[in-house]
Each structure stands twice: as C-alpha cells, then as structure tokens.
Coordinates of C-alpha atoms in Angstrom, one line a residue:
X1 CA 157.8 -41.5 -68.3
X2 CA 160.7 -41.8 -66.0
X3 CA 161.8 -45.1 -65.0
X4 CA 160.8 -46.4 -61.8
X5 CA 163.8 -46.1 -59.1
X6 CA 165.0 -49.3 -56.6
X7 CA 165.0 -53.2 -57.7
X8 CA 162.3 -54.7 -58.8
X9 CA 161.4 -57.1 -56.3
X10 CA 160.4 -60.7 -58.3
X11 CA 165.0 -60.2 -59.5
X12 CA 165.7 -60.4 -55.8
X13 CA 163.1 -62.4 -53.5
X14 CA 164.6 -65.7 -53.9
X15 CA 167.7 -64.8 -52.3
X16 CA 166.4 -62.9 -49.4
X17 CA 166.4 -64.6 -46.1
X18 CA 163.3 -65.5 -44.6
X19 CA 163.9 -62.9 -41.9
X20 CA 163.8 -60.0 -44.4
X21 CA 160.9 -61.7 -45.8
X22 CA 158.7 -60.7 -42.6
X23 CA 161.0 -57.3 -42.5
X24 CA 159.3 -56.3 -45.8
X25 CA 155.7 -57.6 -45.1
X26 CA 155.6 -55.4 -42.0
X27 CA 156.7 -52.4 -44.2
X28 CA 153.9 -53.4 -46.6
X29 CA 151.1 -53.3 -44.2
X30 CA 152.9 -49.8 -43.3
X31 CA 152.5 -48.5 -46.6
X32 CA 148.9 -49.7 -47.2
X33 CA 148.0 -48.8 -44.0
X34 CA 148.7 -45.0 -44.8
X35 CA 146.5 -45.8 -47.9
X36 CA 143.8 -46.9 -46.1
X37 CA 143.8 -43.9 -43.8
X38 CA 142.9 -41.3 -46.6
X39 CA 139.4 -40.5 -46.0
X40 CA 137.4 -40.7 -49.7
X41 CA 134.0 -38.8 -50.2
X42 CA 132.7 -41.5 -52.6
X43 CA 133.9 -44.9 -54.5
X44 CA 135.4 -44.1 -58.0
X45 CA 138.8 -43.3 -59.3
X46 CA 141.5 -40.2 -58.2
X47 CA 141.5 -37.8 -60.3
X48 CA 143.7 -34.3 -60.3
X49 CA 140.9 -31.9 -60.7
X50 CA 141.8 -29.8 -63.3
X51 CA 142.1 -32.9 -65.5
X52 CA 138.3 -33.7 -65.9
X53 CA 136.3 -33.0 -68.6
X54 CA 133.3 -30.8 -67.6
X55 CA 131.0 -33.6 -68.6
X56 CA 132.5 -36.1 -65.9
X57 CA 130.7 -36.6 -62.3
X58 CA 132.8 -36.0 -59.5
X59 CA 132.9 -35.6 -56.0
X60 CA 135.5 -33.2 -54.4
X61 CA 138.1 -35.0 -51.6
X62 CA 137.3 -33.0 -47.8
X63 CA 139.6 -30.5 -47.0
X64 CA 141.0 -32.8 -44.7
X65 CA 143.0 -35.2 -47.0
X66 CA 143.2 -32.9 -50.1
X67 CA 144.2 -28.9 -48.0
X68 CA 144.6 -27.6 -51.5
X69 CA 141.7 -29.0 -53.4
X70 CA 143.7 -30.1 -56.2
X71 CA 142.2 -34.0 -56.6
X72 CA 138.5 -35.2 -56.6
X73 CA 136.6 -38.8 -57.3
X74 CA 135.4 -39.6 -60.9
X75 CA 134.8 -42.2 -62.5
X76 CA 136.0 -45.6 -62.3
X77 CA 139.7 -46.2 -64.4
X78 CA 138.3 -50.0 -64.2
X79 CA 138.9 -51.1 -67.8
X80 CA 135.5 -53.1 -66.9
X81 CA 133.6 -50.4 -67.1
X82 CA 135.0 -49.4 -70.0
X83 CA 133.6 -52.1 -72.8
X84 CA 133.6 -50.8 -76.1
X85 CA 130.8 -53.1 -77.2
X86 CA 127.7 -52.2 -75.0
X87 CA 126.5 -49.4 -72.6
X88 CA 127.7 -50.4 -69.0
X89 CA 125.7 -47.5 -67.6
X90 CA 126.9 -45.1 -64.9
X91 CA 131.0 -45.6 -64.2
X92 CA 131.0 -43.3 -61.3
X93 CA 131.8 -42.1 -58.8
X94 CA 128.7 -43.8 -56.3
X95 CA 128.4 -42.3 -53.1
X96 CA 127.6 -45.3 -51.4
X97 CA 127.8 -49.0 -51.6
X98 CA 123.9 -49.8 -52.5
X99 CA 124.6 -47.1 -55.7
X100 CA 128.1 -49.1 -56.4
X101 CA 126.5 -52.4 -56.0
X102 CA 123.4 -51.6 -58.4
X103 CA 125.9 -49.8 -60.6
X104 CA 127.5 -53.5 -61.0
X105 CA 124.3 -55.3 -61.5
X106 CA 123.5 -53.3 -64.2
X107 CA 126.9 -53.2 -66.1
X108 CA 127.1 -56.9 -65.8
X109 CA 123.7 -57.3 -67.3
X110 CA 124.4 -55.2 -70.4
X111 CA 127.8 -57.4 -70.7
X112 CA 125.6 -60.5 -70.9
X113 CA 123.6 -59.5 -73.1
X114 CA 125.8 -58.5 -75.5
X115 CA 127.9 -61.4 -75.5
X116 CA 128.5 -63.6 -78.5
X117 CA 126.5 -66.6 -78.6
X118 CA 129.7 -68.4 -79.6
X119 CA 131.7 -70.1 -77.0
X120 CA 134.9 -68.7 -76.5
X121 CA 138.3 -70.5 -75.5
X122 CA 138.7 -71.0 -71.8
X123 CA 135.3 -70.1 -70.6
X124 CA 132.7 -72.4 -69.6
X125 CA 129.2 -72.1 -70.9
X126 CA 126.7 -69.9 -68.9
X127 CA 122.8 -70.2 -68.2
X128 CA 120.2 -68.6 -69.9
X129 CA 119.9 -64.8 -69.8
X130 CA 117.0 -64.8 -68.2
X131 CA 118.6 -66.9 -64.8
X132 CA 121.6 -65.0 -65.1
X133 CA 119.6 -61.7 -65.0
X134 CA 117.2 -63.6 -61.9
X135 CA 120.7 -63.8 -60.3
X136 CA 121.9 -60.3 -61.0
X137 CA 118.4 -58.7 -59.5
X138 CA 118.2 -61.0 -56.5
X139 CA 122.1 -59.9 -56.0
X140 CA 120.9 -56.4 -56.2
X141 CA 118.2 -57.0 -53.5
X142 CA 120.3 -58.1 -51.3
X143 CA 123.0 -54.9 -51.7
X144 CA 120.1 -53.0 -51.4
X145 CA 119.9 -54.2 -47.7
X146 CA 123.1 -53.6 -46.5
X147 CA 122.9 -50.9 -43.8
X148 CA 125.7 -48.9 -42.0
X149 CA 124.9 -50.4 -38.8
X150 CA 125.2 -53.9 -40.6
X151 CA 128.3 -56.3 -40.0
X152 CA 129.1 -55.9 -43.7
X153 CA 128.0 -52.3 -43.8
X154 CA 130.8 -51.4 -41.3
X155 CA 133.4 -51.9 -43.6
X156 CA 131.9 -49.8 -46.5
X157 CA 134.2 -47.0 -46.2
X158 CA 135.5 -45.9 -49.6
X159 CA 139.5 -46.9 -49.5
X160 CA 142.6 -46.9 -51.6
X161 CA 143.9 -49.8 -52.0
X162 CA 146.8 -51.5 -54.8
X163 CA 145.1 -54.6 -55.7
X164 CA 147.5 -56.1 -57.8
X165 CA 150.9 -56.7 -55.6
X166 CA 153.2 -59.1 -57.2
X167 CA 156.5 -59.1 -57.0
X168 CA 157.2 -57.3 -60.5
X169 CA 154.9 -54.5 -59.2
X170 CA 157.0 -53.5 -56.0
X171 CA 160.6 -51.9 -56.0
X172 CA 162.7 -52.1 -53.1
X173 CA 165.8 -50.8 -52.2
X174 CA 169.3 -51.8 -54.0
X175 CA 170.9 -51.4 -50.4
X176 CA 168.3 -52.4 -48.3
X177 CA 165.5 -55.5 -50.0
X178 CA 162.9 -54.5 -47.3
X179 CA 162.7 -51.0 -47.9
X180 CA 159.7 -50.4 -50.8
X181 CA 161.0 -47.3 -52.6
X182 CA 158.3 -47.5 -55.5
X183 CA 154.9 -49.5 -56.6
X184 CA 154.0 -49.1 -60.5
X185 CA 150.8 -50.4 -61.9
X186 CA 148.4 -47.6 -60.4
X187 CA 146.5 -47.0 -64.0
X188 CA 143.6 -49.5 -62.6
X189 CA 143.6 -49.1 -59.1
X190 CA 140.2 -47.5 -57.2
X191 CA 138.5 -46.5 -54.5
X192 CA 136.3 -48.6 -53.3
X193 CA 134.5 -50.0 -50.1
X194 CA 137.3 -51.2 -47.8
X195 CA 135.3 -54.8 -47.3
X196 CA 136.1 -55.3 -51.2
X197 CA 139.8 -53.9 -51.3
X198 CA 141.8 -55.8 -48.3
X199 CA 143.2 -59.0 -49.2
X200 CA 146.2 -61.0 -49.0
X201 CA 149.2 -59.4 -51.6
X202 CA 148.8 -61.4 -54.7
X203 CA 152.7 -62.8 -54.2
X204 CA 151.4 -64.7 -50.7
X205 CA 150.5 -68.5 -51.8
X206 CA 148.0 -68.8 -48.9
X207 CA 146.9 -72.2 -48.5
X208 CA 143.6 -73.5 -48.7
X209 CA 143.3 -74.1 -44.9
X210 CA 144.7 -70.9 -43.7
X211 CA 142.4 -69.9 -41.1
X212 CA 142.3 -65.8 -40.1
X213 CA 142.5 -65.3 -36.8
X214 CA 143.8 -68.4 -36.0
X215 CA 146.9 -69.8 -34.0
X216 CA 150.5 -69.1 -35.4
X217 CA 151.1 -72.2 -37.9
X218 CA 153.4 -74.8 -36.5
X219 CA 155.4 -77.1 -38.4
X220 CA 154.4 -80.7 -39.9
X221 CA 155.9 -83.2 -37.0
X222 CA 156.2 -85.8 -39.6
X223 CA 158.8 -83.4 -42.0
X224 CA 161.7 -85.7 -41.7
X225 CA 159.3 -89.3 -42.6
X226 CA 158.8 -87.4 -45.5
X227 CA 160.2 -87.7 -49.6
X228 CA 161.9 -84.5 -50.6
X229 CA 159.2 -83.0 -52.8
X230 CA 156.7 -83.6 -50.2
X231 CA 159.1 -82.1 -47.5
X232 CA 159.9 -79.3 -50.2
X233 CA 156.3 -78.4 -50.4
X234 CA 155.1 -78.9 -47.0
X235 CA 157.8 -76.6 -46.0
X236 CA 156.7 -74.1 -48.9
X237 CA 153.3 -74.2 -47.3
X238 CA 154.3 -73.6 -43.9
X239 CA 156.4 -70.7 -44.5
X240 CA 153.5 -69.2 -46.8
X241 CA 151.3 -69.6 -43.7
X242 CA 153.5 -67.7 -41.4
X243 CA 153.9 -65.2 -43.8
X244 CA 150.3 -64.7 -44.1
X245 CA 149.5 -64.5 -40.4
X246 CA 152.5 -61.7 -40.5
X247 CA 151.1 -60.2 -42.3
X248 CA 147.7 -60.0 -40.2
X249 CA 149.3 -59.2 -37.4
X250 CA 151.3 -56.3 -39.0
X251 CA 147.9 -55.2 -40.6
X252 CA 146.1 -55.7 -37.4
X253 CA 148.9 -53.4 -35.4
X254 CA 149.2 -50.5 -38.1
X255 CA 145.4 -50.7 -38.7
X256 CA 142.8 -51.6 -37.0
X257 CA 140.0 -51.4 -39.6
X258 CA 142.0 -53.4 -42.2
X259 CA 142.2 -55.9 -39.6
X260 CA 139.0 -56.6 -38.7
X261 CA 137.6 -56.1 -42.9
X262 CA 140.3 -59.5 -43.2
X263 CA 138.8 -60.9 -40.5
X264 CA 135.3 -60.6 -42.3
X265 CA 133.6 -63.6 -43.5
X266 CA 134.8 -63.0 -47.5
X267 CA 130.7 -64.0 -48.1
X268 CA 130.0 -60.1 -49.2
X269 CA 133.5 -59.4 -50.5
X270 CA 132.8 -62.5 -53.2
X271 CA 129.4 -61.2 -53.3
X272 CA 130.6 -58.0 -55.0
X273 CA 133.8 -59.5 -56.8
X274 CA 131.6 -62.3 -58.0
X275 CA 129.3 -59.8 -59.1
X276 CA 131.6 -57.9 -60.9
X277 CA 132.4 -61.1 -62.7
X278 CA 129.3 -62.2 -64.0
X279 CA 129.5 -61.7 -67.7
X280 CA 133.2 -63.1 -67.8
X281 CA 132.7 -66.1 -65.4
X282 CA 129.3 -66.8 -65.2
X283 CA 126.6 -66.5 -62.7
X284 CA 127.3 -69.8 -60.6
X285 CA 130.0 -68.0 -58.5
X286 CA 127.1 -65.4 -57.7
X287 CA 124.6 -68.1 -57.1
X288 CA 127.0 -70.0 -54.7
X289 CA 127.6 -66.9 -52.9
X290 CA 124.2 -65.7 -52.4
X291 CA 123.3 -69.3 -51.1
X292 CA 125.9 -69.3 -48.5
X293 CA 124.8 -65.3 -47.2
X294 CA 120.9 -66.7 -46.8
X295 CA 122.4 -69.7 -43.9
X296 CA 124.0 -66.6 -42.0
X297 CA 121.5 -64.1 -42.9
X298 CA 120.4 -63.7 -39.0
X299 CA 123.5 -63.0 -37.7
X300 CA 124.5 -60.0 -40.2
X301 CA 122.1 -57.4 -38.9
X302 CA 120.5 -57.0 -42.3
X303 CA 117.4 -55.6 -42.8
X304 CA 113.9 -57.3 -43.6
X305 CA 114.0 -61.0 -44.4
X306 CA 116.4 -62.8 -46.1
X307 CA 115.0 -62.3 -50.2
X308 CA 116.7 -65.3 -51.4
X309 CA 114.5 -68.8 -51.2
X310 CA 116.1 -70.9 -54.0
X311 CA 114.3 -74.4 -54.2
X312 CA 115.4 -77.9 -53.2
X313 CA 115.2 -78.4 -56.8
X314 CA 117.1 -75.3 -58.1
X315 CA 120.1 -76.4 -54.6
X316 CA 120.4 -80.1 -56.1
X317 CA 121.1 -78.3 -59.7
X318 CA 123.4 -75.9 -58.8
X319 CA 125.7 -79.0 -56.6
X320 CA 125.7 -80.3 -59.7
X321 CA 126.9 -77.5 -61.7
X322 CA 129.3 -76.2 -59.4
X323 CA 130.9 -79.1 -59.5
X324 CA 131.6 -78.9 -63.5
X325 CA 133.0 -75.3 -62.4
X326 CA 135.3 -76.4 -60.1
X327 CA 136.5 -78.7 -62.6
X328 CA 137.0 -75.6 -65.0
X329 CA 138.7 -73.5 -62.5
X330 CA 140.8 -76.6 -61.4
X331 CA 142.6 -76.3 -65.0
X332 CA 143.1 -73.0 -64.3
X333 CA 144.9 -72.8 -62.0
X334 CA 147.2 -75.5 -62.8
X335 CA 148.1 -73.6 -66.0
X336 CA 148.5 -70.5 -64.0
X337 CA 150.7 -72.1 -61.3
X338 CA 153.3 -74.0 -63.5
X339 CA 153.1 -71.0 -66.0
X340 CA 154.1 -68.5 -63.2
X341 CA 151.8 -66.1 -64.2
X342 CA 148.1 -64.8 -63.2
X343 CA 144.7 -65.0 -64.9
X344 CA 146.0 -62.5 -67.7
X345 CA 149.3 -63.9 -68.5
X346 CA 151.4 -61.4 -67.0
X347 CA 155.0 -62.6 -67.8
X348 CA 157.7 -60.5 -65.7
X349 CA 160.2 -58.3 -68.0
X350 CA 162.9 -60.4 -69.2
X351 CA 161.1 -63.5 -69.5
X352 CA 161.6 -65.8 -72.5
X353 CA 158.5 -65.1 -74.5
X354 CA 158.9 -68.1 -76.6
X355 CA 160.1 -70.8 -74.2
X356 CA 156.9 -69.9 -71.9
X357 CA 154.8 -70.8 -75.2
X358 CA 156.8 -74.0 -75.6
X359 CA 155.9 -74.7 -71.9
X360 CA 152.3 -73.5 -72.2
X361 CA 151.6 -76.0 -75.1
X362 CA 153.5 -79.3 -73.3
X363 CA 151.6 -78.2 -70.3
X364 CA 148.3 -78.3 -72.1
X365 CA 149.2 -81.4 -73.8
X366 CA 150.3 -82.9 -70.7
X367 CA 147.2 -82.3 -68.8
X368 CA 144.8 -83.5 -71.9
X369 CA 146.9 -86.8 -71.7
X370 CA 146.0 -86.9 -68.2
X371 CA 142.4 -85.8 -68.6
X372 CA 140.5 -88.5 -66.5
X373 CA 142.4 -87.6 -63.9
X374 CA 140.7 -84.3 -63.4
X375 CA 137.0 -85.5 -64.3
X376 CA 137.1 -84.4 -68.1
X377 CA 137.9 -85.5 -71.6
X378 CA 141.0 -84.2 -73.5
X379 CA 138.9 -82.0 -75.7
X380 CA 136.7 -80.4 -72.2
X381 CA 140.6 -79.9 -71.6
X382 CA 141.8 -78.0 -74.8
X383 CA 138.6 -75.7 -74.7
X384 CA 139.3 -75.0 -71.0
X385 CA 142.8 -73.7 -71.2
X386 CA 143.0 -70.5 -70.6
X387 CA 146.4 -69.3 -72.5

C-alpha cells in the first residue's frame, strides 16, 4: 500500500495562521460537496463490481455517476454490522431509509441479546431486555413513518460522506497547508441518508451554544477583565465558533442540500445514530430522543398520529436516569479531551504510547480524587473510565 502523499495535517495546524484556517475549511466543504453530489441507488457500501462475491446483494450505480458500470452498492463495510458473536441480520444495501432504519432495529436487538450479563469497564448498566426491545420497536414505528414529502424525509438521499475528519486523517500540501491533497481512513465509510452523514468535521470543537443559522459570533466584551486561562479559552471558543459558521456558510454556498440537512433539527439524525448505538450505549439516548420528536411531531409532516405516549410515570423515571447518564458521559469526555483522543483511543503516529498511559492513569486518579465534584463516588469513577 503506497504511502499517502502531502503533510499530514494534525504536524502542521498549530502553526497555521487563522486565515489559512478558514482557507482550508472552504476547500473542505469543496471536497465534500463533490461527494455529496454523486447520486447513490441505495444506502450501503461502494464496491468495484467485479469484487463481489455472487452471494452478496447489490444494487448497480445509474449510468449517470458510474458511465462504465464498474462500481455498485453492497453491503455495509460498518464493522457494526459485522459482530462475530450474533446474527445482525440483513447488512445491505436498503433501498430506502424505512428498510435501513428497521435493518438497525433489528441488528441492535440481536446485539442486546447477546450481550454478556457482566458489566463491562466504562459502560453504564442498561434496562431490561424487554424495555430496551419496547424502545427499539417503538423507534422502528416511528422510521416506518417517515415519508418523502416529510421534513426529515427530504434529506433521505443516500450520500457519501467521510465521517471521521480529524486532523491525522487529512493531508495537505507541503507548499500550500490549505490545499487537501489526500484523506485516508475510507475502510468504514458508507452511504447513507444525507440527514445522518452531514456534521461538523470531528477536528471543529463546536461549543455547546453554537446555534446553526445564527448571527456571526462576536467576541466576549469583557476579554481583557479576564485571567489568562479564562481569556485563553474564551478566545479558543470564539475562534471555534467562527470556524464552524465558516464552515456553514462554505457548505451552504457549494451545496445547498448539505446546508439545509445541517440546518435540520439533529432530533432524526440522533434518532438513527442513537439507534445504531443501542446495544453499546444503551437505550436512554433512544428514549430521550424519541421523547423530544413526539413535542414536534405536528410540525414534521409525518404521517398518522404520533405512536409514542410514554407516561408521567415512565417521563419522571427517565429525568432521573438521564441524569446518571449525563454523569457517565460527563467522564467521558473529560478523559477524551485531556487525552487528545476520540471514543476509541485513536493516538496520532508518533505519539508516546507509554507517556499517554502515564497520563491516562493520573487522569483517572485525579478525577476519582475529585469524585464528588461530578456527582459520583471514586469507584462509579474507576468503572466509568473509558481507557
């Protein structure tokens, strides 16, 4: 496998001024723009044609976008649906997003089911199967209700998207830092619907109260009252901010679509994701997310009535475990944050291997030490950890 060419961009980010910064985002949204313009027959995985086995489904590419008919859609590459340990059903392709969303339902079902009764490290304890699979079906109702002429359904165009942009995943040119010569990391990427592929790039640090749509971000009048490290990070948060809403606008001017599927309330994106997620996270991400579609359920263009009607009762018990999860995911993302990594541990090449484990197990010990502070005991924090 040849090496990949240009500078990997995480070696030279740091000393790029902020003006090339904005320079590269715009050629980002480019790139994934010309993705996103690829018309797809179905949601699933690119395949070359002549390398599928004759037992694989697959859907050819229209003429179109593939003149030569050399690629088609299998099945998904996801390693999700690729679990070793139980049958996850049908992996694809799914020619539409009621077929993709059941597909999900049912994958995640057979995950749950087959998972060990023992708790593992860094995950927090799930319901019983029987209200995680009353979640799953009631999730599957409501997929089965999303029209074309819905808001959500509007978006369900099957798109190419890179869903994993950080820095060590994007080469740029040694002359010229703004110029992307090469992206690696394809081996997991899809095609799916374009309402569950657009997001911010993973390297963007968008802040909680980053509103889409919204005016540019101004900066804090108060920067100069402040000590340094508050200055240092309300500065940091600013210029995160206006590098987010560049790139909106650059998405919003190279495509219109992936504009507008940003813009979307990210209700039905979680509502898949979260989906997706059940058997590793738990149904309480789901749950949340089905509660907030039922208060907007009019105004989606949905059909039939709203199928979910979960109880005063069952509302006051999920507050209250929500809250726990927050706590859990709180941890999280501390460890991910000062560990410079994402939920997997990537580590960029390079990296000192063992000094990151040094820091890893202060970190922990630091936080356990500081327990209370987060609503937990020391021991809630050791099983939390993720790493």
């Amino acid at each position: 496998m040849d090496k990949a060419p240009g500078v990997q961009l995480n070696k030279v980010w740091a000393d790029m001024p902020d003006y090339d910064h904005f320079v590269f985002i715009k050629n980002l949204c480019a790139l994934e723009s010309q993705l996103a313009a690829i018309e797809f027959p179905a949601n699933g995985s690119l395949y070359l044609r002549k390398s599928m086995r004759s037992s694989d489904s697959s859907v050819l590419l229209r003429p179109s976008a593939d003149p030569d008919g050399r690629f088609c859609i299998g099945p998904s590459c996801d390693r999700a649906w690729h679990e070793a340990k139980c049958h996850v059903g049908a992996k694809g392709p799914w020619s539409d997003l009621t077929a993709f969303g059941s597909a999900l339902v049912h994958r995640e079902a057979s995950r749950i089911r087959c998972t060990c009764a023992t708790q593992e490290t860094g995950k927090l304890s799930s319901g019983s199967l029987a209200s995680n699979s009353a979640i799953l079906r009631l999730a599957e109702q409501v997929m089965g209700l999303i029209s074309l002429d819905s808001l959500p359904g509007r978006f369900s165009t099957p798109t190419l998207w890179h869903s994993d942009l950080h820095l060590g995943n994007i080469f740029v040119s040694e002359e010229d830092h703004t110029k992307i010569v090469s992206v690696i990391d394809w081996q997991s990427v899809v095609v799916s619907t374009l309402l569950c592929q657009v997001r911010f790039p993973i390297f963007l640090d968008v802040p909680e109260d980053y509103e889409i749509g919204g005016p540019v971000p101004q900066r804090p009048n108060n920067l100069d009252q402040m000590d340094e490290d508050d200055r240092i990070l309300a500065e940091h948060e600013h210029k995160q901010a206006c590098m987010a809403k560049a790139y909106e606008a650059a998405s919003g001017f190279k495509n219109k679509e992936v504009y507008k599927a940003l813009q979307l309330s990210s209700h039905f994106k979680d509502l898949f994701e979260r989906c997706g997620e059940a058997s590793e996270e738990g149904v309480m991400p789901l749950r949340a997310c089905l509660i907030e579609i039922s208060k907007v359920w009019n105004e989606l263009g949905l059909e039939g009535a709203c199928p979910i009607d979960f109880t005063a009762e069952e509302l006051e018990g999920h507050e209250r475990e929500f809250e726990e999860y927050n706590k859990f995911q709180k941890i999280r993302a501390i460890a991910r944050e000062c560990l410079d990594t994402d939920s997997e541990g990537w580590l960029p090449p390079g990296t000192d291997v063992e000094l990151k484990r040094r820091q890893n197990k202060e970190l922990m010990e630091l936080i356990m030490k500081r327990s209370a502070e987060y609503g937990m005991t020391a021991d809630e924090v050791r099983r939390t950890w993720p790493f």
